[in-house]
Coordinates of C-alpha atoms in Angstrom, one line a residue:
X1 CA -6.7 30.3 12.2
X2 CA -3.6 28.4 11.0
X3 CA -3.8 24.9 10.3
X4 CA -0.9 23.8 13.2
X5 CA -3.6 25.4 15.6
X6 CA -6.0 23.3 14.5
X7 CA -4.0 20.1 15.5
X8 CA -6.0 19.3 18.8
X9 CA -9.1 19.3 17.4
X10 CA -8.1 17.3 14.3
X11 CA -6.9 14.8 16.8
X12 CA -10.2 14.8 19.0
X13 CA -12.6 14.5 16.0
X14 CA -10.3 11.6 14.7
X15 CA -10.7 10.1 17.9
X16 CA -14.1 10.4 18.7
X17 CA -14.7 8.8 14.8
X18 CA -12.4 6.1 16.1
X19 CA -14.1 5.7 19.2
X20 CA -17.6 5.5 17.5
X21 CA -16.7 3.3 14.0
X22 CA -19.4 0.5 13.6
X23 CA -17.5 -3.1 12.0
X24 CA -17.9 -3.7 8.7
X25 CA -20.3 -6.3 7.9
X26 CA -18.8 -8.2 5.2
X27 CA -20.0 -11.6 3.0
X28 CA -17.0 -14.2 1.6
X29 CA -17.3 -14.2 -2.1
X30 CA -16.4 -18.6 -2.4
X31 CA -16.4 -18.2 -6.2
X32 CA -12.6 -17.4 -6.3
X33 CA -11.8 -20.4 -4.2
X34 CA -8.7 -22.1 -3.5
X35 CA -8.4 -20.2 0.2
X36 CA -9.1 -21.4 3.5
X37 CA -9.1 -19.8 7.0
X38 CA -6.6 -17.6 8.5
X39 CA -4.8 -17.3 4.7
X40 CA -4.5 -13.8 3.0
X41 CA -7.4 -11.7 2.6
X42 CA -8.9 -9.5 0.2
X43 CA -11.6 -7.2 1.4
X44 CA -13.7 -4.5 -0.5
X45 CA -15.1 -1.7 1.7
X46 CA -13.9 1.5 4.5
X47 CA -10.5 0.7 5.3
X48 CA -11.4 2.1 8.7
X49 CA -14.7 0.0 9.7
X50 CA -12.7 -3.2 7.7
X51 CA -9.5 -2.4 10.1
X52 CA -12.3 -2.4 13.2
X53 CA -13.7 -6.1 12.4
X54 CA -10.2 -7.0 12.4
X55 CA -9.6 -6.3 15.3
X56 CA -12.5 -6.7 17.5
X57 CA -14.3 -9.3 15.6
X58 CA -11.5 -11.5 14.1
X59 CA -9.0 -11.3 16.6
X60 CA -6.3 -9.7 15.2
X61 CA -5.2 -7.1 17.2
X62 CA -1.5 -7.0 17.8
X63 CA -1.1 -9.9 15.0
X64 CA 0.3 -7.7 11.7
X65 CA 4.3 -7.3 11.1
X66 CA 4.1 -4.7 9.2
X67 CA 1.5 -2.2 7.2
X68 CA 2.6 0.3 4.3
X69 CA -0.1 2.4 3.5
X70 CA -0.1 4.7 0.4
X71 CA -3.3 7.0 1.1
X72 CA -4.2 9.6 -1.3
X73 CA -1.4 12.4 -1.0
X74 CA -3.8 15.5 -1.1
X75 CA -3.0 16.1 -4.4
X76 CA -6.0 17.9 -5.0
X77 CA -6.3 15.6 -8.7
X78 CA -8.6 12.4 -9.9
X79 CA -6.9 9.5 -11.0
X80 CA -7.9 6.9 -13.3
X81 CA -7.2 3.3 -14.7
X82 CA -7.0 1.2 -17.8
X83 CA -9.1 -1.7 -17.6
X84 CA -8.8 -4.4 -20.4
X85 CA -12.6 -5.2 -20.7
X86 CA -14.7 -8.0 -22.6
X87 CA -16.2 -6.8 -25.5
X88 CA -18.9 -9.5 -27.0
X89 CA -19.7 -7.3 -30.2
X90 CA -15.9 -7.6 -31.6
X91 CA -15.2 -10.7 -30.5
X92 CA -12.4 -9.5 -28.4
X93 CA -11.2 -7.3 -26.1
X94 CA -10.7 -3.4 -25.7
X95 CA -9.1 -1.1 -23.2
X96 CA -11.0 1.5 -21.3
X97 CA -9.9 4.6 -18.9
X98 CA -12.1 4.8 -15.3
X99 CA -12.1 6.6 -12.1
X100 CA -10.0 4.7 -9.9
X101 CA -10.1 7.2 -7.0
X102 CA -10.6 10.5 -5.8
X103 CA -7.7 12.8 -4.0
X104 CA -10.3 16.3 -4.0
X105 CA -10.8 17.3 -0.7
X106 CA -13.9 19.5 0.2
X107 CA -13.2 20.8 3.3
X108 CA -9.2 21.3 2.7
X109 CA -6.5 19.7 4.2
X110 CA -8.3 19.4 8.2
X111 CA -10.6 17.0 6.9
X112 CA -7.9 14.8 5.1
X113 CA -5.8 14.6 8.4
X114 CA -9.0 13.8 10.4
X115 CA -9.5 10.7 8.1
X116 CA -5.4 9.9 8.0
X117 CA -5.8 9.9 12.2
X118 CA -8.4 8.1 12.2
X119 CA -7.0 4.8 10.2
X120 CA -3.7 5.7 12.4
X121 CA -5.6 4.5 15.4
X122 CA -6.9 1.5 14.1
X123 CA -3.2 0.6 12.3
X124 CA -1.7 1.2 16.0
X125 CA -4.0 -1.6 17.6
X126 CA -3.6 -4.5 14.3
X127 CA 0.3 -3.9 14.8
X128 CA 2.6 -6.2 16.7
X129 CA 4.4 -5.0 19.3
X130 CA 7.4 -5.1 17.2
X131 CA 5.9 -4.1 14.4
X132 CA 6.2 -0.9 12.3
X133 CA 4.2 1.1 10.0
X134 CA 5.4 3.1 6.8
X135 CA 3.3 5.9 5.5
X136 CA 4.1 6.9 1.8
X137 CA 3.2 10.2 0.9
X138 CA 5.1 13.2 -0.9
X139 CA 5.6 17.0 -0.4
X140 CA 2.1 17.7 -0.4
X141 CA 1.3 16.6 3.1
X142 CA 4.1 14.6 4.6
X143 CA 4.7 17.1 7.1
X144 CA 1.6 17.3 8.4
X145 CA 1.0 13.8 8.5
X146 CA 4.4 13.3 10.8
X147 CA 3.0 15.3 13.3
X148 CA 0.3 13.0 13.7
X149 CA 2.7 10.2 13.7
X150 CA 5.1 11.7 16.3
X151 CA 1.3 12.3 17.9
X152 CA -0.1 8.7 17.8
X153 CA 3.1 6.3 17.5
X154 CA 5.3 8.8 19.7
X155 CA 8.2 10.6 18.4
X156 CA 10.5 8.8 20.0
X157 CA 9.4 5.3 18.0
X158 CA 10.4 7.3 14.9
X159 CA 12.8 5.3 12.8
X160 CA 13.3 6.9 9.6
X161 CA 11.7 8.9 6.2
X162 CA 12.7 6.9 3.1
X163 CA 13.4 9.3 0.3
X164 CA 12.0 7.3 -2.4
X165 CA 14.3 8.7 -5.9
X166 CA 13.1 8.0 -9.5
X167 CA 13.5 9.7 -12.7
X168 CA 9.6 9.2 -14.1
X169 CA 7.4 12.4 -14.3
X170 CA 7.5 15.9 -15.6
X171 CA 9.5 19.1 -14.6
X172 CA 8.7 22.8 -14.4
X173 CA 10.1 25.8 -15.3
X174 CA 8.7 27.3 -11.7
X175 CA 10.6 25.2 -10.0
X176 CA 13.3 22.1 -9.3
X177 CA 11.9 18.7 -10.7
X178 CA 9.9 16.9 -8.0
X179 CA 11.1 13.2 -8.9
X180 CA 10.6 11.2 -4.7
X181 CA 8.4 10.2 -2.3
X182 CA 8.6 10.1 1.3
X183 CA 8.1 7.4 3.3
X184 CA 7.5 8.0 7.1
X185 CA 8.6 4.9 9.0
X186 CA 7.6 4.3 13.2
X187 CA 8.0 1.1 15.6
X188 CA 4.8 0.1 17.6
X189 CA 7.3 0.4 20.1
X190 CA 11.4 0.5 21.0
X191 CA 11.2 -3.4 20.3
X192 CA 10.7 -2.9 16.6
X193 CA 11.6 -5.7 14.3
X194 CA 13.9 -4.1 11.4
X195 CA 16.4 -6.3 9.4
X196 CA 18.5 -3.9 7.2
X197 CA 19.7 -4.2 3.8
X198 CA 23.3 -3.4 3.3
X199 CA 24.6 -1.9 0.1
X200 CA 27.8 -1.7 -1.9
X201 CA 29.9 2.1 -0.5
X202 CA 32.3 2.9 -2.9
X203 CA 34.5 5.3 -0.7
X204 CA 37.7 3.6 -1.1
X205 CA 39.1 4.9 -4.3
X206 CA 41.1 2.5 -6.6
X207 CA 42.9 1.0 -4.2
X208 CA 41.8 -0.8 -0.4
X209 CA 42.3 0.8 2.9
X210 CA 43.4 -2.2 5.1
X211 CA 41.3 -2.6 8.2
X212 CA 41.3 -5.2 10.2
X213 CA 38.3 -6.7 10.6
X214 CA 36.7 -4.7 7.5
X215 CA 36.2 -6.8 4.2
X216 CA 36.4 -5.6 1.1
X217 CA 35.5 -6.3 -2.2
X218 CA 36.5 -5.3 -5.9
X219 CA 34.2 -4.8 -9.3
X220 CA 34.2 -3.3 -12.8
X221 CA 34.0 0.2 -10.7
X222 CA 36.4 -0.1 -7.6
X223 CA 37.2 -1.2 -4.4
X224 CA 33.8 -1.6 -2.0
X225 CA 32.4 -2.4 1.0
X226 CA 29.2 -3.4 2.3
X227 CA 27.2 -0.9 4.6
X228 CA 23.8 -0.3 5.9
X229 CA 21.5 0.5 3.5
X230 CA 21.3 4.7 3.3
X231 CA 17.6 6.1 3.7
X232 CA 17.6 7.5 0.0
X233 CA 16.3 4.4 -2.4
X234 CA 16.9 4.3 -6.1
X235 CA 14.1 2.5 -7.7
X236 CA 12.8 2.6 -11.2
X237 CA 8.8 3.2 -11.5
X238 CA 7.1 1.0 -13.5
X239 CA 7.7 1.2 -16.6
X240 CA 5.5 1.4 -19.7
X241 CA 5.8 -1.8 -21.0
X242 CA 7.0 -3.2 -17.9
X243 CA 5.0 -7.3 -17.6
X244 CA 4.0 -5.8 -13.5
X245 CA 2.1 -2.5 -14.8
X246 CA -1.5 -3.3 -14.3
X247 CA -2.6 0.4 -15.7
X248 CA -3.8 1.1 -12.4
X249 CA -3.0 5.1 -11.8
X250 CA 0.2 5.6 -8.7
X251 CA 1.1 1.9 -9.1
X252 CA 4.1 1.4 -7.0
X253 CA 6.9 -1.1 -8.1
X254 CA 7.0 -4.6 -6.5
X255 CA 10.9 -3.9 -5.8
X256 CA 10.1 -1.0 -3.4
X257 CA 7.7 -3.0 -1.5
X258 CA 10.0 -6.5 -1.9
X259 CA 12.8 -4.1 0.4
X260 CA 10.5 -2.7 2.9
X261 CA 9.1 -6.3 3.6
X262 CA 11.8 -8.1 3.8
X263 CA 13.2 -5.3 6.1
X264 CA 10.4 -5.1 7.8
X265 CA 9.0 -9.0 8.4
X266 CA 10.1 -12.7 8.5
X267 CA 8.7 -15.2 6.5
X268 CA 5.2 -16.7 7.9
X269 CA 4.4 -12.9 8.9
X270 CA 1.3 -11.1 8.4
X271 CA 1.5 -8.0 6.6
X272 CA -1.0 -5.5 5.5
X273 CA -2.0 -2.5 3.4
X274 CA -5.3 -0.7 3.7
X275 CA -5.0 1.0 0.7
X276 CA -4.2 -1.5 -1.6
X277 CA -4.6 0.4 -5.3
X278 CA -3.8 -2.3 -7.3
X279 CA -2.2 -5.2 -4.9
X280 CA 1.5 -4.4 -5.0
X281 CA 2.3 -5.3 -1.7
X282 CA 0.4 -8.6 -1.5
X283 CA 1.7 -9.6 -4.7
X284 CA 4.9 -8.7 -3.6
X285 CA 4.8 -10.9 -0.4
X286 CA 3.4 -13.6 -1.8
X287 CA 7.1 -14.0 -3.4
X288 CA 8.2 -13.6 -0.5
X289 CA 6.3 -16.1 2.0
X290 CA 4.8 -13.9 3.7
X291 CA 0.6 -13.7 4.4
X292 CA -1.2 -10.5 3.5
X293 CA -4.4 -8.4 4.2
X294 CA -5.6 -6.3 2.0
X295 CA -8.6 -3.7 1.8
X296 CA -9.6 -0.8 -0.6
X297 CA -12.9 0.7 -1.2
X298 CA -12.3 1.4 -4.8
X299 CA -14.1 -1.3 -7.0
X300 CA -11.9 -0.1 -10.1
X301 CA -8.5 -0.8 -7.2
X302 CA -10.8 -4.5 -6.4
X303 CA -10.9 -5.3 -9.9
X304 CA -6.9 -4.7 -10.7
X305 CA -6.1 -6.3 -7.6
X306 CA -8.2 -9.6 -8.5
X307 CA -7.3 -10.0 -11.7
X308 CA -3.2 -9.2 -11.2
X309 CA -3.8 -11.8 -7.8
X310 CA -5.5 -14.8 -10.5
X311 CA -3.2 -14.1 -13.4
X312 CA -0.5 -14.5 -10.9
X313 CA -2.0 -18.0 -8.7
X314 CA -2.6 -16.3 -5.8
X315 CA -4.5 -18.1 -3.3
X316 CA -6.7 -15.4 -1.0
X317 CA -10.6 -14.9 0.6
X318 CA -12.3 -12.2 -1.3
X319 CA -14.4 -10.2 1.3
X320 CA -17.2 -7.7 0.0
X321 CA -18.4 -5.0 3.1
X322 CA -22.5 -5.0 2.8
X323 CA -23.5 -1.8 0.1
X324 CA -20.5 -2.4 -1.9
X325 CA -21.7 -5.7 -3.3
X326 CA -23.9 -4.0 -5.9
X327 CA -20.4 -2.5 -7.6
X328 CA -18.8 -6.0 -8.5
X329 CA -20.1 -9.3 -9.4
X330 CA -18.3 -12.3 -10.0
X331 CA -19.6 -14.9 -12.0
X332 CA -18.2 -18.5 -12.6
X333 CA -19.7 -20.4 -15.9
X334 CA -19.7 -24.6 -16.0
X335 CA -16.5 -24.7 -17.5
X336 CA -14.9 -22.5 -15.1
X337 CA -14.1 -19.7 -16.3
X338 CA -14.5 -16.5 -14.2
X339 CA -15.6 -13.4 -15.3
X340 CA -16.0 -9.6 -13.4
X341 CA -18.3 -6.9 -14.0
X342 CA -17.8 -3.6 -12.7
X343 CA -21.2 -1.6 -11.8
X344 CA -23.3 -4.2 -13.1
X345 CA -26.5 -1.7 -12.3
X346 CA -24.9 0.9 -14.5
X347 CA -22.9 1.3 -17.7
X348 CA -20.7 -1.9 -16.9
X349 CA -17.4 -3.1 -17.4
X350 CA -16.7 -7.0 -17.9
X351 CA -13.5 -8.5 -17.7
X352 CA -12.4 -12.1 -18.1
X353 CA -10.2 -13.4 -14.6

């Protein structure tokens, strides 16, 4: 039976999971300080049961701007990160490689949509209704995922797919280089909120067609004028030896998340990302003025995200779901200085925050 066939159940089974999800019981870890209530939040645990006590349990259903999610693309590949960890024996510091998270999928592609739909639901009720959601993916699933979009948000709220462009990455000889992303874009509703960029058009040749009412402008390349920002987006990865890269595995630039939030949301607006990797949206709007929520259930994504939120003066509540506690523990000495451990029951990790 083909997958496209399969649709209607993958939407009743995400559903009925929907329908059933217990909230997450979570514990405020006061130890990072410096927040208070209602300001951003950090949260380690299921996206899905997290997204549930948000909105039944702390009232914040129809309250978020905006949410970018980058799930796993059903790559069918692991992915790890560099953590720079404490090491007490040399005095100093080293540099380790961990599982950050898995993108295998047992049951194939049916059970990743199931669990896509499912947080779809949820991301539907925490959004305002003039709020939008943009789903970044690639080629491996993108167009199933958009049926499940067009499904849940209606196809008629669809606004646009970003073509994310970079030049990072490797080529094949089987076939053309895959160098973008895609990013799905939808409105809660036909009221969406979406404030775009404009961009320089050079389609005037050396010299200026006069129209009235049309300005234009003139640079070291030609004559130009400013238009509405096209759906293709040319934006560097991060870089090597770039000051953001945190050596968390898919790290996304802050400059691609700066120009969907500032598209996407005002200033004083709440905006959110459920699968945070290693914090780029929320350190991103915190430039920006904007407050953030935050979730992943990764404690390798938890510990890139804390440190890069510290280093950086971040103020935010650190939430830990019951179970996951065991995986990171913060401790603050009399002098206060913070350390982390990762798996502090197994072979563990420390790093100073």
């Amino acid at each position: 039976m083909s997958l496209i066939s399969n649709f209607a159940k993958i939407t009743e089974e995400s559903q009925a999971e929907y329908a059933s999800m217990k909230d997450a019981v979570l514990s405020r870890t006061d130890v990072l300080g410096d927040s208070c209530e209602g300001d951003n939040l950090l949260a380690f645990c299921d996206n899905a049961s997290f997204m549930k006590y948000l909105r039944d349990t702390a009232g914040m259903r129809g309250k978020v701007k905006m949410i970018y999610i980058d799930p796993p693309f059903f790559s069918k590949a692991n992915y790890e990160a560099t953590l720079s960890v404490s090491d007490s024996a040399v005095g100093g510091g080293r540099k380790v490689r961990h599982l950050a998270y898995e993108d295998v999928w047992e049951k194939g592609m049916e059970d990743y949509l199931k669990m896509i739909a499912t947080r779809l639901l949820f991301i539907k009720d925490l959004l305002a209704e003039d709020g939008t959601i943009w789903v970044h993916l690639d080629w491996h699933s993108v167009h199933y995922v958009k049926i499940l979009l067009d499904e849940i948000f209606g196809d008629r709220n669809f606004i646009n797919e970003i073509i994310w462009q970079y030049k990072s990455g490797g080529s094949s000889k089987k076939h053309f280089a895959r160098k973008h992303d895609n990013i799905l874009v939808y409105g809660k509703s036909s009221k969406y909120y979406l404030k775009l960029p404009k961009e320089k058009s050079y389609n005037r040749g050396l010299k200026p067609y006069r129209f009235k009412g049309i300005e234009e402008f003139c640079d070291d390349i030609g004559w130009y004028t400013m238009v509405n920002m096209k759906d293709v987006w040319s934006i560097d990865m991060v870089g090597r030896t770039s000051g953001e890269r945190t050596g968390y595995a898919t790290q996304k630039p802050e400059a691609l998340l700066a120009r969907i939030i500032e598209a996407a949301s005002c200033e004083g607006d709440i905006v959110g990302d459920f699968f945070c990797g290693s914090g780029t949206l929320a350190a991103a709007a915190s430039k920006l003025g904007r407050r953030w929520i935050c979730c992943d259930s990764s404690p390798v994504a938890l510990a890139s995200c804390i440190k890069r939120f510290l280093d950086n003066e971040m103020k935010f509540t650190f939430l830990i779901e019951e179970g996951h506690a065991g995986k990171i523990e913060i401790r603050e000495d009399a002098d206060k200085n913070k350390q982390m451990t990762l798996f502090p029951e197994k072979k563990s990790y420390t790093i100073n925050i």
